[in-house]
Coordinates of C-alpha atoms in Angstrom, one line a residue:
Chain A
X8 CA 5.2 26.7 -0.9
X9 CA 3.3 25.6 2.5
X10 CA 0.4 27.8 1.8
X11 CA 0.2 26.9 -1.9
X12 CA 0.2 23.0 -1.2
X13 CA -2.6 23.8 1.9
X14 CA -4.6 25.5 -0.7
X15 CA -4.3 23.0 -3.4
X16 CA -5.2 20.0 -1.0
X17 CA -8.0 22.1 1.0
X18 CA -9.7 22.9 -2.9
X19 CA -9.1 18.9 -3.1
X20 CA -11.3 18.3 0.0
X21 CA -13.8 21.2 -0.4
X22 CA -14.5 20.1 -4.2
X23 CA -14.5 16.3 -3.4
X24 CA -17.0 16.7 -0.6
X25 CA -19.3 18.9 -2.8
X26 CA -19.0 16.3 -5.7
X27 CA -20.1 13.7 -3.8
X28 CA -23.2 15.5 -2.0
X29 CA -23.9 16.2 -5.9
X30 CA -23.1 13.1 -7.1
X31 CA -26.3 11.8 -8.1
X32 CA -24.6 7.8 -8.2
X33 CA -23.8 6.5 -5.0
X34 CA -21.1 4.7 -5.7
X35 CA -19.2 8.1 -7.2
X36 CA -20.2 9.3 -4.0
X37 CA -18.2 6.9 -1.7
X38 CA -15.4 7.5 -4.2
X39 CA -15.2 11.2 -3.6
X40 CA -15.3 10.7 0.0
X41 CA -12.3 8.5 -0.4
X42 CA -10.8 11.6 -2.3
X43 CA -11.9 14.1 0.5
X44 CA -10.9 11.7 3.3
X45 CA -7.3 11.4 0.8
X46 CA -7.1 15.1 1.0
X47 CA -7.6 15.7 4.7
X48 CA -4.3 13.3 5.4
X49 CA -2.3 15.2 2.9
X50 CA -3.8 18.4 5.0
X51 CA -2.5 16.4 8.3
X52 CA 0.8 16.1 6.6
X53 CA 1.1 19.9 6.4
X54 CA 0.4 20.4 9.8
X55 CA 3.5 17.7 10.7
X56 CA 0.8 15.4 12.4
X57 CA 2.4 12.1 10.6
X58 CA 1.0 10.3 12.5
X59 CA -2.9 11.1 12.3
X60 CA -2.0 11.5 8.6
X61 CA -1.3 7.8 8.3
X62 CA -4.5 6.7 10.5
X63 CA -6.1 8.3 8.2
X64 CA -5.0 7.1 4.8
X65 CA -5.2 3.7 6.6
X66 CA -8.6 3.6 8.0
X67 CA -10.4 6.3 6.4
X68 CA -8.8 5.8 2.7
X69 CA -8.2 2.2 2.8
X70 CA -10.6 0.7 5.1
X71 CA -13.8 2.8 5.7
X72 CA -14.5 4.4 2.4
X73 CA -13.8 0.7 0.7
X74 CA -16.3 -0.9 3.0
X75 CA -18.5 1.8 1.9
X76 CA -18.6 0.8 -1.9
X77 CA -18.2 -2.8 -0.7
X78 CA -21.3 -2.5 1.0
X79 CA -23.0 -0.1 -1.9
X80 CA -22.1 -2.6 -4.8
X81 CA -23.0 -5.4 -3.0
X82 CA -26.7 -4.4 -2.6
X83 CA -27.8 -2.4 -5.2
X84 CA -28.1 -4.4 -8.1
X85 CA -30.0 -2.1 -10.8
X86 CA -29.0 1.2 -12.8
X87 CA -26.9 3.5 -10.3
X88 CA -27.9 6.7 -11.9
X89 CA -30.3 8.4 -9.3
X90 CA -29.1 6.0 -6.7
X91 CA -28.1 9.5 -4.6
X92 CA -31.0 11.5 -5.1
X93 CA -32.2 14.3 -3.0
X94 CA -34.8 14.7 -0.2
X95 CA -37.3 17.0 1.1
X96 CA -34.9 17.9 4.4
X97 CA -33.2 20.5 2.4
X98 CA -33.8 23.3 5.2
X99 CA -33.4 21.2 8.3
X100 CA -30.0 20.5 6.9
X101 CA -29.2 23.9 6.0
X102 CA -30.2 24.7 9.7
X103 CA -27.9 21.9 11.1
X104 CA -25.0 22.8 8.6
X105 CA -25.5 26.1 9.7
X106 CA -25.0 25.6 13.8
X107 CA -21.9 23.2 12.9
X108 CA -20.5 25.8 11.1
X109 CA -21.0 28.7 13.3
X110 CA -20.0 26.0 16.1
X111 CA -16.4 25.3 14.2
X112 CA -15.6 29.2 13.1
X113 CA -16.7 30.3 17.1
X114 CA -14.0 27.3 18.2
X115 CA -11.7 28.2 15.9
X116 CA -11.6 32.4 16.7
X117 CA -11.5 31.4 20.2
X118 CA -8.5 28.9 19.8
X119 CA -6.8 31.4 17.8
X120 CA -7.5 34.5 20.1
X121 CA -6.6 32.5 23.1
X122 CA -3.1 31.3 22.2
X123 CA -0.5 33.0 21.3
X124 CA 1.6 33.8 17.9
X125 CA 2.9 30.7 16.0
X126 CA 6.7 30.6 16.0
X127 CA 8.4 32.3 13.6
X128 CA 10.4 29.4 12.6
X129 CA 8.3 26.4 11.4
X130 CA 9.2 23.9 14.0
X131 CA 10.3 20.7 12.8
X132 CA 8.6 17.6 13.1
X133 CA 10.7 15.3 16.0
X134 CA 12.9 12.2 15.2
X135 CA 10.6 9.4 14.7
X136 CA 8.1 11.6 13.8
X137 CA 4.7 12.3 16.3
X138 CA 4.7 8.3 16.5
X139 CA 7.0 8.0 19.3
X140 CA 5.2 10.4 21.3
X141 CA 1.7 9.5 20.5
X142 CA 2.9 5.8 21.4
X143 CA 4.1 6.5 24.3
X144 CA 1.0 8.4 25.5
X145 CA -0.9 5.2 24.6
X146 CA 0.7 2.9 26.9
X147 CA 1.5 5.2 29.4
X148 CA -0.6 8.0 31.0
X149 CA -4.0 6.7 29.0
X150 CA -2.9 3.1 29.2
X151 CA -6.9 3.0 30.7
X152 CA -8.8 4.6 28.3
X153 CA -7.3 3.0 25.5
X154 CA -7.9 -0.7 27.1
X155 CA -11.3 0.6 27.4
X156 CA -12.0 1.6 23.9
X157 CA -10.0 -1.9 22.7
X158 CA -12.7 -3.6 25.0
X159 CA -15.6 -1.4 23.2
X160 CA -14.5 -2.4 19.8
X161 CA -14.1 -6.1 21.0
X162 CA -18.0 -5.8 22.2
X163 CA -18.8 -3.9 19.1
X164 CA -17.0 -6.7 16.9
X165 CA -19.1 -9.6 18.2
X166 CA -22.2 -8.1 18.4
X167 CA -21.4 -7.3 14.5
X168 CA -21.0 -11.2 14.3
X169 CA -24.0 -11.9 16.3
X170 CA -26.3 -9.5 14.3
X171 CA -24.3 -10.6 10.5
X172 CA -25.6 -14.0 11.3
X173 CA -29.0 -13.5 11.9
X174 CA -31.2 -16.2 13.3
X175 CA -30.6 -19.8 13.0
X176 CA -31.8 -20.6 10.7
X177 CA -29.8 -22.7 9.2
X178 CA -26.5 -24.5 10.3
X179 CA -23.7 -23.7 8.4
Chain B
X24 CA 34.9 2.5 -2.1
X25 CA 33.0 4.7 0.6
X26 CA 32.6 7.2 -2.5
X27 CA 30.8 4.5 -4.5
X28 CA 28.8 4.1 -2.1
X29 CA 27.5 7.9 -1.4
X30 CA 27.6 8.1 -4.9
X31 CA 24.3 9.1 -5.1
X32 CA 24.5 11.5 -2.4
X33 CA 27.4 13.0 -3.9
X34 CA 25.2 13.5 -6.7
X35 CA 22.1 15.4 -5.0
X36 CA 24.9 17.3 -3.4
X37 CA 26.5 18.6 -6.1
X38 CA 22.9 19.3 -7.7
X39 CA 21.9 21.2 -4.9
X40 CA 25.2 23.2 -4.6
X41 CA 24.7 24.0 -8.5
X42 CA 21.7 25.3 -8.0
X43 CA 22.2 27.6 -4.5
X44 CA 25.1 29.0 -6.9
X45 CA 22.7 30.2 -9.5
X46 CA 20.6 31.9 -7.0
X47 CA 17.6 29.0 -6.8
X48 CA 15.1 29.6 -3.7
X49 CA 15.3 26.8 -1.1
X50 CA 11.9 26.0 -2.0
X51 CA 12.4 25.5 -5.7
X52 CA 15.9 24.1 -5.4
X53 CA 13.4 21.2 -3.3
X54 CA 10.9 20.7 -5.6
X55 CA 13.4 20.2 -8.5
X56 CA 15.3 17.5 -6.5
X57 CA 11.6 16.2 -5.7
X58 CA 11.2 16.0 -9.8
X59 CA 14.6 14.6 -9.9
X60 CA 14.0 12.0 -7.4
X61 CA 10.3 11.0 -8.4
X62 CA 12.0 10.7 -12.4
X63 CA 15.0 8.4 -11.0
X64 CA 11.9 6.0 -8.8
X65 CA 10.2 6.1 -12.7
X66 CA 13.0 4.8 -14.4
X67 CA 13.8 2.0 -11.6
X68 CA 10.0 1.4 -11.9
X69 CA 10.6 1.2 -15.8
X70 CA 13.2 -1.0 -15.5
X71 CA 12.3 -3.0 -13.0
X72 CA 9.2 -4.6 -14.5
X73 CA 11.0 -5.2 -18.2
X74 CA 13.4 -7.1 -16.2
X75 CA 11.0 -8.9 -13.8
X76 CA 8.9 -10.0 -17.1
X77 CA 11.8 -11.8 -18.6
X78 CA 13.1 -13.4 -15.3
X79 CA 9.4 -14.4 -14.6
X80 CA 9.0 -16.6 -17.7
X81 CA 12.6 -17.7 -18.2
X82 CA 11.9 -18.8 -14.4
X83 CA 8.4 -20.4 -15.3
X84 CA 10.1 -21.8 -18.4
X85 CA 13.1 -23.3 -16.3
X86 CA 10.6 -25.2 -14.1
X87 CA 8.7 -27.0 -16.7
X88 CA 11.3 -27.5 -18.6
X89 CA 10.7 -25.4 -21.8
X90 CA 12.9 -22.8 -23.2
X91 CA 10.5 -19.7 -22.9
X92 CA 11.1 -16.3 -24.6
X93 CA 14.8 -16.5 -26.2
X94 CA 14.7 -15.3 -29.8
X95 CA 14.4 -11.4 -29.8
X96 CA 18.1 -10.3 -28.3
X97 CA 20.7 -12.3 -26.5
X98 CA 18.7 -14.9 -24.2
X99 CA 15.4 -13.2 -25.0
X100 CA 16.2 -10.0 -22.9
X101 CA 14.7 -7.9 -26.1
X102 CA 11.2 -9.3 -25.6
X103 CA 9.6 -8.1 -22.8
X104 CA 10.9 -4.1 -24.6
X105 CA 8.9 -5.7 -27.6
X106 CA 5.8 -6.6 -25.6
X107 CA 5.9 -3.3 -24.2
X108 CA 5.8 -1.7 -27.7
X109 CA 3.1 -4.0 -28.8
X110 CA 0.7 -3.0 -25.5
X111 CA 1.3 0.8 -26.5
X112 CA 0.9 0.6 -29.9
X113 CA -2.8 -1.8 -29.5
X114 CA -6.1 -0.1 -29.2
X115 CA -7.6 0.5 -26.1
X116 CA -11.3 -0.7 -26.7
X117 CA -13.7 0.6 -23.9
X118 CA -17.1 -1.0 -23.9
X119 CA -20.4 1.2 -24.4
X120 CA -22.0 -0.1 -21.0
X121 CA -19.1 1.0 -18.8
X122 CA -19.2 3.9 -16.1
X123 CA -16.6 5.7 -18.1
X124 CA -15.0 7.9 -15.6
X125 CA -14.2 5.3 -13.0
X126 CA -13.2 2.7 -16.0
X127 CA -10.8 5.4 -17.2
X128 CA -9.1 6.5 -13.6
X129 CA -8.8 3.1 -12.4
X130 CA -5.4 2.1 -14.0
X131 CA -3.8 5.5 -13.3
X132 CA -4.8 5.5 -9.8
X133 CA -3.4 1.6 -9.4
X134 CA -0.3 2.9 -11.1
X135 CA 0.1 5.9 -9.2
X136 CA -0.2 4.1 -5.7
X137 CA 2.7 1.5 -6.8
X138 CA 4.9 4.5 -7.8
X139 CA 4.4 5.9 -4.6
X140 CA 5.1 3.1 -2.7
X141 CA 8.9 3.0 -4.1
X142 CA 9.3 6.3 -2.4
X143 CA 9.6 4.8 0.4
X144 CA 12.0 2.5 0.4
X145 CA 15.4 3.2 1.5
X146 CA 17.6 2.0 -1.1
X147 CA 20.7 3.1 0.6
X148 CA 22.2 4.9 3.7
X149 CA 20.4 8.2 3.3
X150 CA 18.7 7.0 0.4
X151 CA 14.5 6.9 1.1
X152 CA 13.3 9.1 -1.2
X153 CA 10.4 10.0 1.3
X154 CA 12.3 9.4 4.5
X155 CA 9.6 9.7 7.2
X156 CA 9.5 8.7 11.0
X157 CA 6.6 6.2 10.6
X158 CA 7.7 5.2 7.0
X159 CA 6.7 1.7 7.4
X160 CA 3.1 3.0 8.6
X161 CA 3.0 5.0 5.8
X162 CA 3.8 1.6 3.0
X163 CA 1.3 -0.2 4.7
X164 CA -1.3 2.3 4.4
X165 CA -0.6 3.3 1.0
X166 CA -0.2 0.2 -0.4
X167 CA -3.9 -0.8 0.9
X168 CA -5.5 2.4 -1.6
X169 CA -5.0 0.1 -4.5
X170 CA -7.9 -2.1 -3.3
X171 CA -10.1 0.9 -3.9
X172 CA -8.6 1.4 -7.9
X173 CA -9.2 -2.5 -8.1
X174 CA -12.6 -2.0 -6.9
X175 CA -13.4 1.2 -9.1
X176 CA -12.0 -1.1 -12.1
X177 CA -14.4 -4.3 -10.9
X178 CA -17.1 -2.2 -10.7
X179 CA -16.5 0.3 -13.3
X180 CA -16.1 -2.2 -16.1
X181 CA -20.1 -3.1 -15.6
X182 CA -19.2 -7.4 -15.8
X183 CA -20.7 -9.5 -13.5
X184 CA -16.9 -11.3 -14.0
X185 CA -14.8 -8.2 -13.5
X186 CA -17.2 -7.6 -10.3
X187 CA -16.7 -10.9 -8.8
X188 CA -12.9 -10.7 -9.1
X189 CA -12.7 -6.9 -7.4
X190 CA -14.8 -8.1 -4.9
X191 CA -12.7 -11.4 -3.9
X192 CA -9.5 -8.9 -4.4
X193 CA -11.1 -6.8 -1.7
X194 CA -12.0 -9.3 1.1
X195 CA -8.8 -11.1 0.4
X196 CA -6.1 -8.1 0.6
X197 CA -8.2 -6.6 3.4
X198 CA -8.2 -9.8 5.0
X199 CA -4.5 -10.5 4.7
X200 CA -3.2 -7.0 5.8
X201 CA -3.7 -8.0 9.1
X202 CA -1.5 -10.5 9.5
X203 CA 1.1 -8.5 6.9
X204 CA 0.9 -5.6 9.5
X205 CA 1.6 -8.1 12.2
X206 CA 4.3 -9.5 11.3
X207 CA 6.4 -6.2 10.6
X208 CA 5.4 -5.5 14.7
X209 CA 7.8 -7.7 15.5
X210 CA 10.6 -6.4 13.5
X211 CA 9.7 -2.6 14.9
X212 CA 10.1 -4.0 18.6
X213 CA 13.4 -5.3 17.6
X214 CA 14.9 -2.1 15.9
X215 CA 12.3 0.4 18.3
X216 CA 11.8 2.6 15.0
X217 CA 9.1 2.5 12.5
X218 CA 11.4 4.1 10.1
X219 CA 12.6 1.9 7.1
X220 CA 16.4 3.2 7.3
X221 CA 16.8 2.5 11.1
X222 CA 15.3 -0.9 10.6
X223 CA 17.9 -1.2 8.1
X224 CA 20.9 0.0 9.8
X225 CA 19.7 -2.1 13.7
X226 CA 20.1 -5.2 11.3
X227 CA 23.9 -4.5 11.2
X228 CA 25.0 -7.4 13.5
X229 CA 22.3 -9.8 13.1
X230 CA 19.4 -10.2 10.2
X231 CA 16.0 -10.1 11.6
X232 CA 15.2 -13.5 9.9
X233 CA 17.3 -15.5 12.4
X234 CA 15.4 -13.6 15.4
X235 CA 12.2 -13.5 13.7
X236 CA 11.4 -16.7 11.4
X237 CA 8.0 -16.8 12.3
X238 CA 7.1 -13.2 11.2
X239 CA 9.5 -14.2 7.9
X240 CA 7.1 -17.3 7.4
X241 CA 3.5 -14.8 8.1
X242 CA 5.1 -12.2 5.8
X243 CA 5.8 -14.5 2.9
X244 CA 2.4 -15.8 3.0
X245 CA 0.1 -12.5 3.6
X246 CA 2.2 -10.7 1.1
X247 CA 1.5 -13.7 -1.9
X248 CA -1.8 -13.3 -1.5
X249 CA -1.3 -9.3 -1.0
X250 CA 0.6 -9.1 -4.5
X251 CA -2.8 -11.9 -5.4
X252 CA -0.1 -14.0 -6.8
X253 CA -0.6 -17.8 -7.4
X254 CA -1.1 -19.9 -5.2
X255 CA -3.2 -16.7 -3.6
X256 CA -4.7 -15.8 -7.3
X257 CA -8.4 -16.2 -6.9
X258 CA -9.2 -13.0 -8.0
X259 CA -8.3 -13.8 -11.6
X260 CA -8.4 -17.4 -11.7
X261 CA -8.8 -17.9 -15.7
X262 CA -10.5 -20.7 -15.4
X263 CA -13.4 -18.8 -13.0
X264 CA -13.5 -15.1 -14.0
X265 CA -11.8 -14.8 -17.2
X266 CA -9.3 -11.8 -16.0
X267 CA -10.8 -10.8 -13.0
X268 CA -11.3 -7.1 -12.9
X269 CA -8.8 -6.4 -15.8
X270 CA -11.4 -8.5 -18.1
X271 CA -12.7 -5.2 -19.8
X272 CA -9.3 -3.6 -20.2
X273 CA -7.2 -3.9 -23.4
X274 CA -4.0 -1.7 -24.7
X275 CA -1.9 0.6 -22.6
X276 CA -5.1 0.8 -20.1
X277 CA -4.4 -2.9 -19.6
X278 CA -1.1 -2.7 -19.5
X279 CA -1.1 -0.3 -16.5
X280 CA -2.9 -2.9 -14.5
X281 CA -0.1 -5.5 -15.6
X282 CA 2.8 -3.3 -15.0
X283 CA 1.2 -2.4 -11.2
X284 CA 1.5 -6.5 -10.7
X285 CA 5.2 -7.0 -11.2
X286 CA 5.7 -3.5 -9.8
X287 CA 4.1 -4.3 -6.5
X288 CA 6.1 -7.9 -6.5
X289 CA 9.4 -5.9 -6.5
X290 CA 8.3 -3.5 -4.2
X291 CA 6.8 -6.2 -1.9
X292 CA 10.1 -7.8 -2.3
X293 CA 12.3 -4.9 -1.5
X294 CA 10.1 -4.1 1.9
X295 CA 10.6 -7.9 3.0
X296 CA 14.1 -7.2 2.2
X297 CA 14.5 -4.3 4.3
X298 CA 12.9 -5.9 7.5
X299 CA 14.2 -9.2 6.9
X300 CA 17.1 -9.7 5.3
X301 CA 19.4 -6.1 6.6
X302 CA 18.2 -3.8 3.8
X303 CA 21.1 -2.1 2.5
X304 CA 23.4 -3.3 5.1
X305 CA 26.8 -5.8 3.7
X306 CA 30.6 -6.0 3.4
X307 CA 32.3 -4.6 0.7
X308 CA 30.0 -4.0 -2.0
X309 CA 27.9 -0.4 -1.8
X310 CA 24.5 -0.7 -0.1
X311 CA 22.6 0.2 -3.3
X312 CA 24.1 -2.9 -4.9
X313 CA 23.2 -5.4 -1.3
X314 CA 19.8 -3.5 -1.3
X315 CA 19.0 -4.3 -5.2
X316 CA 20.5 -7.9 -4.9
X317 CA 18.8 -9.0 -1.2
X318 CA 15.5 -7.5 -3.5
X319 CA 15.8 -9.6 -6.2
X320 CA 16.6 -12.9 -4.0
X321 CA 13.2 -12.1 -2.4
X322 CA 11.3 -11.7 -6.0
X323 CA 13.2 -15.1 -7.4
X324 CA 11.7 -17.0 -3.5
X325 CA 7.9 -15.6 -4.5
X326 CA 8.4 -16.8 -8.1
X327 CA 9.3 -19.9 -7.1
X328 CA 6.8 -20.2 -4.8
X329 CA 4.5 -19.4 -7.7
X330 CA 5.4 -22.6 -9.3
X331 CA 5.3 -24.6 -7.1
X332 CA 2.0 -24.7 -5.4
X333 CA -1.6 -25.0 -7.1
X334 CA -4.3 -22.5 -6.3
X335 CA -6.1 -22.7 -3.2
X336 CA -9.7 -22.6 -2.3
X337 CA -11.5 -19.5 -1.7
X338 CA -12.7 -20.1 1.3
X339 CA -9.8 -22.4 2.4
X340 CA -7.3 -18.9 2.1
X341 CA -9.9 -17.1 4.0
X342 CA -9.8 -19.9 7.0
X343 CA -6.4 -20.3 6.4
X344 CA -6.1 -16.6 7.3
X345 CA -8.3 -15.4 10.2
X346 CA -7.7 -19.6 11.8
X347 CA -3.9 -19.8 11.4
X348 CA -1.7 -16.6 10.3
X349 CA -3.5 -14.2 12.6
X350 CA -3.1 -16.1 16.0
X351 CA 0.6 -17.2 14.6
X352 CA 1.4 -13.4 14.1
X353 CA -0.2 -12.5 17.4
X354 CA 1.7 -15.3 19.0
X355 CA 4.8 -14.2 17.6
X356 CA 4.1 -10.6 18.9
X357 CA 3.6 -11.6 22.3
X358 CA 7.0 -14.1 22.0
X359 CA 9.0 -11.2 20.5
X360 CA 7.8 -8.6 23.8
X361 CA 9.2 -12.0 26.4
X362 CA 12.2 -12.3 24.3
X363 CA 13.0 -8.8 24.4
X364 CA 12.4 -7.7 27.8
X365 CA 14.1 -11.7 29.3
X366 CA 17.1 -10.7 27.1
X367 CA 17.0 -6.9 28.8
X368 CA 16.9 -8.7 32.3
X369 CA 19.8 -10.8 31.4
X370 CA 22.0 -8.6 30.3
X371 CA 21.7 -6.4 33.4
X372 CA 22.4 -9.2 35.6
X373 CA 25.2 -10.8 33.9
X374 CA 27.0 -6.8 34.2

């Protein structure tokens, strides 16, 4: 049952993120990113990570990939067919996609070798799920690093309101 | 009376136990009580929005003093079945300059997020149909996927009309789920559990709407103008944008995206229900029955609320938002941590 519904949500992911390199509209694009970014929480699920699964339906599905066609509609405003076309880079990419994959499979054989069996018995996820204990990671031990990303983001947010407004030109 | 109240649990029992006895494997025994439980959330779905149709225009009809729908059955209660019937049976007309494959999936994908959200919700002690540790978490974020279907629909449809309204649907329910989300902190500080049934059963002594008014008030507000209900309906003000980003749709397609609406409203309803207002906890009756009837008390206040205020300016809601409900929430947040930890101090003194 576990390996069936991995399977059926890892063909979701793999076939959404060819379909929207394919695409050739870039709107259906963002939308099957939103489907690949969908299946990689139900993936998340699986692994009893509710926690990153909901993250990840929340600011990857719901957020991020809406901000993307947001941003896509907003802007184009002729025919979207051939929006996505392709490029000359074909085999600098291939090269890239190449060293990130042999970068992933080498992490992943070593991760694998390193530690040892999985339990035989699936374990089962805690009370309260991995929230409690992510939480209390957060405002405990790397209290610090995450009051330093909330002050990057808070940096990052106004200069995103210094650069959206441009220069006076007006006052409004 | 206590087995009226597990009733329903008595029920899966007895389901499961019939089928271990006929030699089921654990995993399909589970996936036919999934099926069982998904068609049971279906028919309360079903239901649910016949009902809500009728009690929304009798309602509208009570307050300006009209009769409304009262001819087909006894008080009308026959019309909204009839209405139904007439949406199936119309024809679904799809216009030759649409992007068909996003016009098409939009409705099922908007109707398939509001059938997942009433997984969710615990209708009873025991009763959550998806009964996870961050189940509130998990509402939130599913419920903001239907932006994207009302998007696809916007855009797909290929009117400058239906675009508009996706696009003010966006940045309003974007806007407003930060000051939703807010508002259910405080209620999670109080019961220390992000699960819906917990929440629930902490509210046994005391509702959460006496110790958290403020959060009550935010979460009214941000969920009107999540559910984009009047006086939060910009997004398909008739007299702007025809429909908004249903304007293309006709038949059962359109229907889909009307069914969603008084879907969400009960769903909505039952969440603010659950955080608010004790969920399934009462005297006496069974919880199913205090769950359903605290719900429905909730959907009659955002009716009302419906009727009595006019539609507000674009970007008045927006300023009204990020100016006033977002500091209030935060506020309320920083009250509800004082409160908390004075009322921990106290407590240990006064032993």
């Amino acid at each position: 049952m576990e390996s069936f519904l991995f399977y059926a949500f890892a063909a979701l992911v793999v076939i959404s993120a060819l379909a929207m390199i394919l695409s050739r509209n870039l709107v259906h694009s963002a939308l099957y990113m939103a489907a690949a970014f969908l299946g990689m929480a139900f993936v998340y699920l699986l692994l009893r990570a509710d926690y990153i699964a909901v993250v990840q339906i929340l600011v990857y599905v719901g957020a991020i990939s809406i901000l993307f066609v947001f941003g896509i509609m907003l802007t184009k405003r002729d025919r979207m067919d051939g929006s996505n076309g392709f490029n000359r880079y074909g085999i600098i990419a291939g090269l890239v996609g190449l060293a990130l994959f042999a970068l992933l499979a080498r992490a992943v054989t070593v991760a694998g070798a390193s530690r040892a069996a999985p339990p035989a018995d699936v374990p089962q996820a805690p009370a309260g799920g991995s929230a409690v204990a992510i939480s209390n990671l957060f405002l405990g031990q790397l209290a610090l690093p995450l009051e330093a990303s909330a002050l990057l983001l808070l940096a990052a947010l106004a200069g995103a309101v210094v650069i959206g407004k441009g220069r006076e030109k007006s006052k409004c | 009376m206590q087995t009226l109240n597990d009733l329903f649990l008595i029920v899966s029992g007895l389901l499961r136990g019939a089928m271990g006895s006929w030699g089921f494997a654990p995993g399909l025994t589970d996936a036919i009580m999934a099926l069982v439980s998904f068609v049971a959330i279906a028919a309360l779905v079903t239901v649910n929005i016949i009902v809500i149709l009728w009690v929304d225009r009798r309602f509208a009809a009570f307050f300006q003093e009209r009769l409304g729908p009262n001819r087909v059955g006894p008080f009308g209660l026959l019309q909204s079945i009839n209405d139904a019937v007439k949406l199936i049976g119309k024809e679904s007309i799809m216009p030759a300059a649409v992007d068909k494959r996003v016009y098409k999936f939009a409705p099922v994908l908007i109707f398939t997020v509001t059938i997942v959200l009433y997984g969710f919700l615990p209708y009873g002690k025991g009763l959550a149909p998806i009964d996870m540790g961050a189940g509130l978490l998990f509402f939130v974020a599913v419920s903001s996927t239907s932006t994207i279907a009302i998007l696809m629909a916007g855009w797909g449809s290929n009117n400058k009309y239906s675009l508009l309204g996706g696009m003010r649907t966006v940045a309003q329910v974007i806007s407003y789920e930060i000051p939703l989300a807010f508002s259910m902190i405080g209620v999670v500080m109080l019961s220390g559990s992000m699960n819906l049934g917990s929440i629930s059963a902490a509210q046994h002594t005391l509702w959460n709407i006496i110790l958290q008014p403020i959060a009550f008030f935010v979460f009214i507000v941000a969920s009107l103008a999540e559910l984009t209900r009047s006086p939060f309906d910009m997004t398909e003000a008739e007299q702007e944008l025809i429909a908004g980003y249903h304007t293309e749709y006709s038949g059962m397609r359109f229907a889909l995206f009307f069914m969603a609406e008084y879907a969400n409203l009960f769903s909505v309803a039952a969440l603010g229900a659950t955080l608010f207002l004790g969920g399934w906890e009462g005297p006496l009756l069974p919880g199913y029955l205090w769950f359903i009837g605290k719900t429905w008390a909730m959907v009659l206040v955002i009716l009302w609320l419906r009727w009595s205020f006019p539609r507000a300016r674009v970007d008045k809601m927006m300023k009204f938002n990020w100016k006033v409900l977002i500091p209030l929430s935060i506020a309320n947040i920083l009250l509800t941590g004082v409160g908390i930890k004075l009322y921990q101090y106290f407590s240990t003194v006064g032993r």
